[in-house]
Amino acid sequence: RTIFTSVHIRPHPGRISHILRSEELGLARRVCPKPSPGPPSLSFCAAPAPGRSFALSPPHLRPPRPHHRSSGTMVAAKKTKKAQESINNRLALVMKSGKYTLGYTTTLKSLRGGKGKLVIIANNCPPLRKSEIEYYAMLSKTGVHHYSGNNVDLGTACGKYFRVCTLSITDPGDSDIIRSMPTE
Amino acid sequence: MVKFLKPNKVVVLLQGRYAGRKAVIVKNFDDGTKERPYGHAIVTGIAKYPRKVIKKASQKTIAKRSRLKAFTKVVNYNHIMPTRYTLDVDLKNTVTAEKLESTASRVEARKAAKAVLEERFKTGKNRWFFSKLRF
């Protein structure tokens, strides 16, 4: 026996991701070599594919994808052990002496308020979330660092016993992480 | 390091009845108010987008299809996706917090906003704002 509910249509789950993945906002798009059509598309994410994403077409019909690097969407090159250690040291110093926020919602808040100075994203962050944070950082002119380690490693690097996918440094304290990180 | 949620910024609403619609920030309250202790903004957006118009169509058809329906809303920052676009419209005095309090003045504000947006659409500028976001 169905219970009468109001006529309001339930929003279907995943609506936000649908909006963010749309052609025009184009977050989490695969990097595509095609030039963008008429309306301006986001410059930092590549031009949207004409209709379906390449992942849906069979491999032999897909256009050949040249190897290319694009800032922002590609994963950072494999870090040397030394570079990785130095990031960890700098992070530890920030944890001790500076101000930071851990977690997706608070990093977005810090970016919106213009308080974030550097955003660090783990490498297993879901691509849509990664793109969204990069877009916010682009708008607020904040640096983004792609940590070469997953959220478990990033949490350990912060000295925490939980996973950290995204973190935002609002005040580096004694650390020089902001000056040195973006240049690496 | 730069605050980007400012008046005239184009945003896309992510939640609610107007999810997926584009809107302009008219006034923002970064630290919230007593009634709304969270960051929020008054936005004016397009509820019903103007339809496609081709040059061959008659004046009457063009006029009819260039109509749009506007909405005004107070919306939480979490339910907004900012974009890199801006829309230079002066809605500061037509859409205010006090106007949004009563239904009658709200309707008035909406009508005034609709007129402003329709004018802007007819000039052909800011085309991205007036195109429907397909998702």
CSV table of C-alpha atoms in Angstrom, one decimal:
chain,number,residue,atom,x,y,z
A,1,ARG,CA,0.0,0.0,0.0
A,2,THR,CA,1.7,3.2,-1.1
A,3,ILE,CA,1.7,6.2,1.2
A,4,PHE,CA,0.8,9.4,-0.6
A,5,THR,CA,3.8,11.7,-0.6
A,6,SER,CA,4.0,15.2,-1.8
A,7,VAL,CA,4.3,16.0,-5.5
A,8,HIS,CA,7.9,17.3,-5.1
A,9,ILE,CA,10.2,15.2,-7.2
A,10,ARG,CA,13.1,13.9,-5.3
A,11,PRO,CA,16.4,15.2,-6.6
A,12,HIS,CA,18.2,12.2,-8.0
A,13,PRO,CA,21.5,11.4,-6.4
A,14,GLY,CA,24.6,12.5,-8.1
A,15,ARG,CA,23.0,15.7,-9.4
A,16,ILE,CA,25.8,17.9,-8.2
A,17,SER,CA,28.3,15.8,-10.0
A,18,HIS,CA,26.2,15.9,-13.1
A,19,ILE,CA,26.2,19.7,-13.0
A,20,LEU,CA,29.9,19.9,-12.4
A,21,ARG,CA,30.7,17.4,-15.1
A,22,SER,CA,28.6,19.2,-17.7
A,23,GLU,CA,30.0,20.3,-21.0
A,24,GLU,CA,30.4,23.9,-20.1
A,25,LEU,CA,31.8,23.7,-16.5
A,26,GLY,CA,33.8,20.8,-17.8
A,27,LEU,CA,35.3,19.7,-14.5
A,28,ALA,CA,37.1,16.3,-14.4
A,29,ARG,CA,37.3,16.2,-18.2
A,30,ARG,CA,39.9,14.1,-19.8
A,31,VAL,CA,42.6,16.2,-21.4
A,32,CYS,CA,41.7,16.4,-25.1
A,33,PRO,CA,43.8,17.7,-28.0
A,34,LYS,CA,40.8,19.1,-29.9
A,35,PRO,CA,40.6,22.9,-30.2
A,36,SER,CA,37.6,24.4,-28.4
A,37,PRO,CA,34.5,25.2,-30.4
A,38,GLY,CA,32.9,28.7,-30.4
A,39,PRO,CA,31.8,29.5,-26.8
A,40,PRO,CA,34.7,30.0,-24.4
A,41,SER,CA,35.6,26.8,-22.6
A,42,LEU,CA,37.6,26.7,-19.5
A,43,SER,CA,41.2,27.2,-20.3
A,44,PHE,CA,42.6,25.2,-17.5
A,45,CYS,CA,40.6,22.1,-18.3
A,46,ALA,CA,40.8,21.0,-21.9
A,47,ALA,CA,38.0,21.5,-24.3
A,48,PRO,CA,35.0,19.3,-23.7
A,49,ALA,CA,34.6,16.2,-25.9
A,50,PRO,CA,31.8,16.7,-28.4
A,51,GLY,CA,29.4,14.3,-26.9
A,52,ARG,CA,30.3,11.2,-25.1
A,53,SER,CA,33.5,10.8,-23.1
A,54,PHE,CA,36.1,8.6,-24.6
A,55,ALA,CA,35.8,6.1,-21.9
A,56,LEU,CA,32.5,4.9,-23.3
A,57,SER,CA,33.6,4.2,-26.9
A,58,PRO,CA,35.3,0.9,-27.8
A,59,PRO,CA,39.1,1.2,-27.8
A,60,HIS,CA,39.6,0.6,-31.5
A,61,LEU,CA,37.2,3.4,-32.4
A,62,ARG,CA,38.7,5.9,-30.1
A,63,PRO,CA,40.8,8.6,-31.7
A,64,PRO,CA,44.5,8.1,-30.9
A,65,ARG,CA,45.4,10.1,-27.8
A,66,PRO,CA,48.8,11.7,-28.1
A,67,HIS,CA,51.0,11.8,-25.0
A,68,HIS,CA,51.0,15.2,-23.5
A,69,ARG,CA,51.2,16.9,-20.2
A,70,SER,CA,48.8,19.5,-19.0
A,71,SER,CA,49.1,21.3,-15.7
A,72,GLY,CA,46.5,20.7,-13.2
A,73,THR,CA,44.7,17.6,-14.5
A,74,MET,CA,47.7,15.3,-14.9
A,75,VAL,CA,49.2,13.5,-11.9
A,76,ALA,CA,52.6,14.9,-10.8
A,77,ALA,CA,55.7,13.1,-11.9
A,78,LYS,CA,56.9,10.4,-9.5
A,79,LYS,CA,58.7,12.2,-6.7
A,80,THR,CA,62.2,11.2,-5.7
A,81,LYS,CA,62.5,9.9,-2.2
A,82,LYS,CA,64.4,13.0,-1.2
A,83,ALA,CA,61.8,15.4,-2.5
A,84,GLN,CA,59.0,13.5,-0.8
A,85,GLU,CA,60.9,13.6,2.6
A,86,SER,CA,61.4,17.3,2.3
A,87,ILE,CA,57.7,17.9,1.7
A,88,ASN,CA,56.9,15.7,4.7
A,89,ASN,CA,59.3,17.7,6.8
A,90,ARG,CA,57.8,20.9,5.8
A,91,LEU,CA,54.3,19.7,6.5
A,92,ALA,CA,55.4,18.5,9.9
A,93,LEU,CA,56.7,22.0,10.6
A,94,VAL,CA,53.4,23.5,9.5
A,95,MET,CA,51.5,21.1,11.7
A,96,LYS,CA,53.6,22.2,14.7
A,97,SER,CA,53.8,25.9,14.1
A,98,GLY,CA,51.3,27.0,11.6
A,99,LYS,CA,47.6,27.0,10.9
A,100,TYR,CA,45.9,24.6,8.6
A,101,THR,CA,42.6,22.9,8.0
A,102,LEU,CA,42.1,19.3,7.0
A,103,GLY,CA,39.3,18.0,4.9
A,104,TYR,CA,37.3,18.9,1.8
A,105,THR,CA,34.6,21.1,3.3
A,106,THR,CA,37.0,23.2,5.4
A,107,THR,CA,39.5,23.6,2.5
A,108,LEU,CA,36.7,24.9,0.3
A,109,LYS,CA,35.7,27.3,3.1
A,110,SER,CA,39.2,28.6,3.4
A,111,LEU,CA,39.5,29.0,-0.4
A,112,ARG,CA,36.2,30.9,-0.5
A,113,GLY,CA,37.2,33.2,2.3
A,114,GLY,CA,40.6,33.8,0.7
A,115,LYS,CA,42.4,32.4,3.7
A,116,GLY,CA,44.1,29.5,2.1
A,117,LYS,CA,47.7,29.9,1.1
A,118,LEU,CA,48.4,26.5,-0.2
A,119,VAL,CA,46.2,23.5,-0.9
A,120,ILE,CA,47.6,20.0,-0.9
A,121,ILE,CA,45.6,17.2,-2.6
A,122,ALA,CA,46.3,13.5,-2.2
A,123,ASN,CA,46.8,11.5,-5.3
A,124,ASN,CA,43.8,9.2,-4.8
A,125,CYS,CA,41.4,12.1,-4.5
A,126,PRO,CA,38.4,11.5,-6.9
A,127,PRO,CA,39.0,13.4,-10.1
A,128,LEU,CA,35.8,15.5,-9.9
A,129,ARG,CA,36.7,16.7,-6.4
A,130,LYS,CA,40.3,17.4,-7.5
A,131,SER,CA,39.1,19.5,-10.4
A,132,GLU,CA,36.7,21.3,-8.2
A,133,ILE,CA,39.4,22.3,-5.7
A,134,GLU,CA,41.8,23.2,-8.4
A,135,TYR,CA,39.1,25.5,-9.9
A,136,TYR,CA,38.4,27.2,-6.6
A,137,ALA,CA,42.2,27.6,-6.2
A,138,MET,CA,42.5,29.1,-9.6
A,139,LEU,CA,39.7,31.6,-8.8
A,140,SER,CA,41.4,32.5,-5.5
A,141,LYS,CA,44.9,32.5,-7.0
A,142,THR,CA,46.0,29.9,-4.4
A,143,GLY,CA,48.7,27.4,-5.1
A,144,VAL,CA,47.9,23.7,-5.4
A,145,HIS,CA,50.3,20.9,-4.6
A,146,HIS,CA,49.6,17.4,-5.7
A,147,TYR,CA,51.0,15.2,-3.0
A,148,SER,CA,52.5,12.1,-4.3
A,149,GLY,CA,50.9,9.7,-1.9
A,150,ASN,CA,47.3,8.7,-1.1
A,151,ASN,CA,45.1,10.0,1.6
A,152,VAL,CA,46.4,7.5,4.1
A,153,ASP,CA,50.0,8.8,3.5
A,154,LEU,CA,48.9,12.4,3.7
A,155,GLY,CA,47.2,11.8,6.9
A,156,THR,CA,50.3,10.1,8.3
A,157,ALA,CA,52.4,13.0,7.0
A,158,CYS,CA,50.2,15.4,9.0
A,159,GLY,CA,50.7,13.3,12.1
A,160,LYS,CA,47.1,12.2,12.2
A,161,TYR,CA,45.6,8.8,12.6
A,162,PHE,CA,43.0,9.4,10.0
A,163,ARG,CA,43.0,9.8,6.2
A,164,VAL,CA,43.3,13.3,4.8
A,165,CYS,CA,42.5,13.8,1.1
A,166,THR,CA,42.7,17.6,1.0
A,167,LEU,CA,44.3,20.1,3.3
A,168,SER,CA,44.7,23.8,3.2
A,169,ILE,CA,47.4,25.8,4.9
A,170,THR,CA,46.3,29.1,6.1
A,171,ASP,CA,49.4,30.2,8.0
A,172,PRO,CA,52.7,28.5,7.4
A,173,GLY,CA,54.2,29.4,10.7
A,174,ASP,CA,58.0,28.8,10.6
A,175,SER,CA,57.8,26.6,7.5
A,176,ASP,CA,58.9,27.7,4.0
A,177,ILE,CA,56.5,25.4,2.4
A,178,ILE,CA,54.7,28.1,0.5
A,179,ARG,CA,57.8,29.6,-0.9
A,180,SER,CA,59.4,26.4,-2.0
A,181,MET,CA,56.6,24.1,-2.9
A,182,PRO,CA,55.1,25.8,-6.0
A,183,THR,CA,58.5,26.1,-7.6
A,184,GLU,CA,59.2,22.4,-7.4
B,1,MET,CA,44.2,34.2,-1.3
B,2,VAL,CA,41.8,36.3,-3.2
B,3,LYS,CA,38.2,36.4,-2.3
B,4,PHE,CA,36.2,35.7,-5.4
B,5,LEU,CA,32.6,35.5,-4.2
B,6,LYS,CA,31.8,39.1,-4.9
B,7,PRO,CA,28.9,41.0,-6.5
B,8,ASN,CA,28.6,40.4,-10.2
B,9,LYS,CA,30.2,37.0,-10.1
B,10,VAL,CA,28.4,34.3,-12.1
B,11,VAL,CA,27.7,31.2,-10.2
B,12,VAL,CA,25.8,27.9,-10.8
B,13,LEU,CA,23.4,26.7,-8.2
B,14,LEU,CA,23.9,23.2,-7.2
B,15,GLN,CA,21.0,22.4,-4.9
B,16,GLY,CA,17.4,23.1,-4.6
B,17,ARG,CA,14.7,23.8,-7.2
B,18,TYR,CA,17.1,25.9,-9.2
B,19,ALA,CA,19.9,23.4,-9.4
B,20,GLY,CA,21.9,23.7,-12.6
B,21,ARG,CA,20.8,27.3,-13.2
B,22,LYS,CA,23.1,30.2,-13.6
B,23,ALA,CA,22.9,33.2,-11.4
B,24,VAL,CA,24.7,36.4,-10.5
B,25,ILE,CA,25.7,37.3,-7.0
B,26,VAL,CA,24.0,40.6,-6.0
B,27,LYS,CA,25.1,40.8,-2.5
B,28,ASN,CA,27.2,38.4,-0.4
B,29,PHE,CA,27.5,38.0,3.3
B,30,ASP,CA,30.8,36.2,4.0
B,31,ASP,CA,30.3,35.9,7.7
B,32,GLY,CA,26.6,35.4,7.7
B,33,THR,CA,24.0,37.3,9.7
B,34,LYS,CA,22.2,36.6,12.9
B,35,GLU,CA,19.4,34.7,11.2
B,36,ARG,CA,21.8,32.9,8.9
B,37,PRO,CA,25.0,32.2,10.7
B,38,TYR,CA,26.7,30.9,7.6
B,39,GLY,CA,28.3,32.4,4.5
B,40,HIS,CA,25.5,33.1,2.0
B,41,ALA,CA,24.6,35.4,-0.9
B,42,ILE,CA,21.6,36.9,-2.5
B,43,VAL,CA,21.6,35.8,-6.1
B,44,THR,CA,19.5,36.6,-9.1
B,45,GLY,CA,19.3,33.9,-11.7
B,46,ILE,CA,17.5,32.6,-14.6
B,47,ALA,CA,14.6,30.2,-13.9
B,48,LYS,CA,13.6,29.8,-17.5
B,49,TYR,CA,16.2,30.4,-20.1
B,50,PRO,CA,15.4,32.3,-23.2
B,51,ARG,CA,14.9,30.0,-26.2
B,52,LYS,CA,17.1,29.8,-29.3
B,53,VAL,CA,16.5,32.5,-31.8
B,54,ILE,CA,17.4,32.4,-35.4
B,55,LYS,CA,17.7,35.4,-37.7
B,56,LYS,CA,15.1,34.1,-40.1
B,57,ALA,CA,12.4,34.2,-37.5
B,58,SER,CA,9.8,37.0,-37.5
B,59,GLN,CA,10.0,39.9,-35.0
B,60,LYS,CA,7.1,38.5,-33.1
B,61,THR,CA,8.7,35.1,-32.7
B,62,ILE,CA,12.0,36.6,-31.7
B,63,ALA,CA,10.3,38.7,-29.0
B,64,LYS,CA,8.4,35.8,-27.7
B,65,ARG,CA,11.4,33.5,-27.5
B,66,SER,CA,13.7,36.0,-26.0
B,67,ARG,CA,11.7,36.1,-22.8
B,68,LEU,CA,13.2,34.7,-19.7
B,69,LYS,CA,12.1,34.1,-16.2
B,70,ALA,CA,14.2,35.3,-13.3
B,71,PHE,CA,14.5,34.2,-9.7
B,72,THR,CA,16.0,35.7,-6.6
B,73,LYS,CA,17.2,33.6,-3.8
B,74,VAL,CA,19.3,33.7,-0.7
B,75,VAL,CA,21.6,30.8,-1.0
B,76,ASN,CA,24.3,29.2,1.1
B,77,TYR,CA,27.9,29.3,-0.3
B,78,ASN,CA,28.0,25.5,-0.1
B,79,HIS,CA,25.2,25.2,-2.6
B,80,ILE,CA,26.9,27.3,-5.2
B,81,MET,CA,29.6,26.7,-7.8
B,82,PRO,CA,31.5,29.8,-8.7
B,83,THR,CA,32.7,30.3,-12.2
B,84,ARG,CA,35.3,32.5,-13.8
B,85,TYR,CA,32.6,34.6,-15.5
B,86,THR,CA,31.2,37.9,-14.3
B,87,LEU,CA,28.0,39.8,-15.3
B,88,ASP,CA,28.0,43.5,-14.9
B,89,VAL,CA,24.5,44.3,-13.9
B,90,ASP,CA,23.4,46.8,-11.3
B,91,LEU,CA,20.9,45.0,-9.3
B,92,LYS,CA,22.0,46.3,-5.9
B,93,ASN,CA,19.0,48.4,-5.4
B,94,THR,CA,16.4,46.3,-7.1
B,95,VAL,CA,17.2,43.1,-5.2
B,96,THR,CA,17.9,43.6,-1.5
B,97,ALA,CA,17.5,41.6,1.6
B,98,GLU,CA,14.5,43.5,2.9
B,99,LYS,CA,12.7,43.2,-0.4
B,100,LEU,CA,13.1,39.4,-0.2
B,101,GLU,CA,11.2,39.3,3.1
B,102,SER,CA,7.7,39.8,1.9
B,103,THR,CA,6.1,37.9,-1.0
B,104,ALA,CA,4.7,41.0,-2.7
B,105,SER,CA,8.0,42.9,-2.8
B,106,ARG,CA,9.8,39.7,-3.7
B,107,VAL,CA,7.6,39.4,-6.8
B,108,GLU,CA,8.3,43.0,-7.7
B,109,ALA,CA,12.0,42.6,-7.3
B,110,ARG,CA,11.9,39.5,-9.5
B,111,LYS,CA,10.1,41.4,-12.2
B,112,ALA,CA,12.6,44.2,-12.1
B,113,ALA,CA,15.4,41.7,-12.3
B,114,LYS,CA,13.7,40.0,-15.2
B,115,ALA,CA,13.6,43.3,-17.1
B,116,VAL,CA,17.2,44.0,-16.6
B,117,LEU,CA,18.3,40.5,-17.6
B,118,GLU,CA,16.1,40.5,-20.7
B,119,GLU,CA,17.7,43.8,-21.8
B,120,ARG,CA,21.1,42.4,-21.3
B,121,PHE,CA,20.2,39.3,-23.3
B,122,LYS,CA,18.9,41.3,-26.2
B,123,THR,CA,22.2,43.1,-26.5
B,124,GLY,CA,23.9,39.8,-27.2
B,125,LYS,CA,26.6,40.2,-24.6
B,126,ASN,CA,27.4,37.6,-21.9
B,127,ARG,CA,26.1,34.9,-24.0
B,128,TRP,CA,27.4,32.2,-21.7
B,129,PHE,CA,25.3,33.4,-18.9
B,130,PHE,CA,22.1,33.1,-21.0
B,131,SER,CA,22.7,29.7,-22.3
B,132,LYS,CA,21.4,26.7,-20.6
B,133,LEU,CA,23.8,24.5,-18.8
B,134,ARG,CA,23.4,21.0,-20.2
B,135,PHE,CA,23.9,18.2,-17.7
